[in-house]
XYZ file of C-alpha atoms in Angstrom:
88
model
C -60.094 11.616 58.986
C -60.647 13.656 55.674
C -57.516 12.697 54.300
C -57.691 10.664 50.739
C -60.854 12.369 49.889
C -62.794 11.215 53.003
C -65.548 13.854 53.736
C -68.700 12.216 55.623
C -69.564 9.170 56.240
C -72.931 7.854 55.693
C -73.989 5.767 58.588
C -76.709 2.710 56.955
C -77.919 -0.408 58.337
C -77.589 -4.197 59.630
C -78.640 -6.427 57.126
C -81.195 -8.610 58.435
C -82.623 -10.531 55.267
C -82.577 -13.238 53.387
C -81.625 -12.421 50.173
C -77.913 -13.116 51.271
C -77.443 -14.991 54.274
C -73.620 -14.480 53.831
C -74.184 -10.957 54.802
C -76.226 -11.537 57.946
C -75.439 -9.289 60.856
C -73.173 -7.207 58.749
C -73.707 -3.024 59.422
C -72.892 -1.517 55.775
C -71.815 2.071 55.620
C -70.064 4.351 53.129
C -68.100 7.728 52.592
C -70.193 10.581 50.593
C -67.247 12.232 48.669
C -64.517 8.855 48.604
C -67.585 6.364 46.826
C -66.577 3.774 49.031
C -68.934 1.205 50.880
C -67.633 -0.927 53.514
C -68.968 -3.054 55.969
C -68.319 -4.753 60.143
C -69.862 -7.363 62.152
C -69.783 -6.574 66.021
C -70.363 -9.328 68.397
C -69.579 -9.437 72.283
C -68.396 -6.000 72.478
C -66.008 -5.861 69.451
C -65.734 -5.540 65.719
C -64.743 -9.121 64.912
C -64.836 -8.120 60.470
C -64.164 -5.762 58.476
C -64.473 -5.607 54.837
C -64.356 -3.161 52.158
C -66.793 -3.541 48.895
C -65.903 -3.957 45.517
C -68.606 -2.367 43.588
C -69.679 -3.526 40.534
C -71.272 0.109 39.123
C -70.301 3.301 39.587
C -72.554 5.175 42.448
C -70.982 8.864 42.841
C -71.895 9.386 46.031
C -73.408 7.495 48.078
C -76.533 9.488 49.470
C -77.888 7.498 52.121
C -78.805 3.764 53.049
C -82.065 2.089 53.250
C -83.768 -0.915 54.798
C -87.392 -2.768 54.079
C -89.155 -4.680 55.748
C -87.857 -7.612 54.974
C -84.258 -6.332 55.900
C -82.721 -6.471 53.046
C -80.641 -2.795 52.530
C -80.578 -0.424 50.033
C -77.809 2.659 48.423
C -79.532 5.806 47.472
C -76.473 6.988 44.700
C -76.444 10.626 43.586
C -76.991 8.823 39.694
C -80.156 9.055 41.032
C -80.481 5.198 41.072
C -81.366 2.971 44.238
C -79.113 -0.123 44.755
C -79.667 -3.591 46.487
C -76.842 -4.798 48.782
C -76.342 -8.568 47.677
C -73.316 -11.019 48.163
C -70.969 -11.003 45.595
């Protein structure tokens, strides 16, 4: 759907770490043109959350995702800045 300024979305990662156990198991991706981010859970064959991310900078676009080896995941914004995902 590219309606409301929806243009690709940027597939990321499960957060695995430990950083912010509130976001365990949670797959975070985001639209490149609509500068959203938004994450699910999935668990026995479904989506059982959804939620949709307040951010508290501005990231353009959002470029692409990251993960270390710890798990804990990462925005690549077109500011040219990389972000870590933490609980609010």
């Amino acid at each position: 759907d590219h309606s409301n300024g929806q243009c690709a979305v940027i597939g990321g990662f499960v957060y695995r770490g430990t950083r912010s156990p509130a976001l365990a198991g949670q797959y975070f991706y985001a639209d490149l043109c609509a500068a959203w981010v938004r994450s699910f859970t999935y668990a026995g064959g479904a989506v059982t959350g959804r939620t949709s991310w307040t951010l508290k900078v501005n990231l353009g676009s959002v470029l692409s995702f990251g993960e270390d080896a710890r798990g804990e995941v990462y925005v690549l914004s077109s500011n040219g800045t990389v972000y870590g995902i933490s609980a609010p």
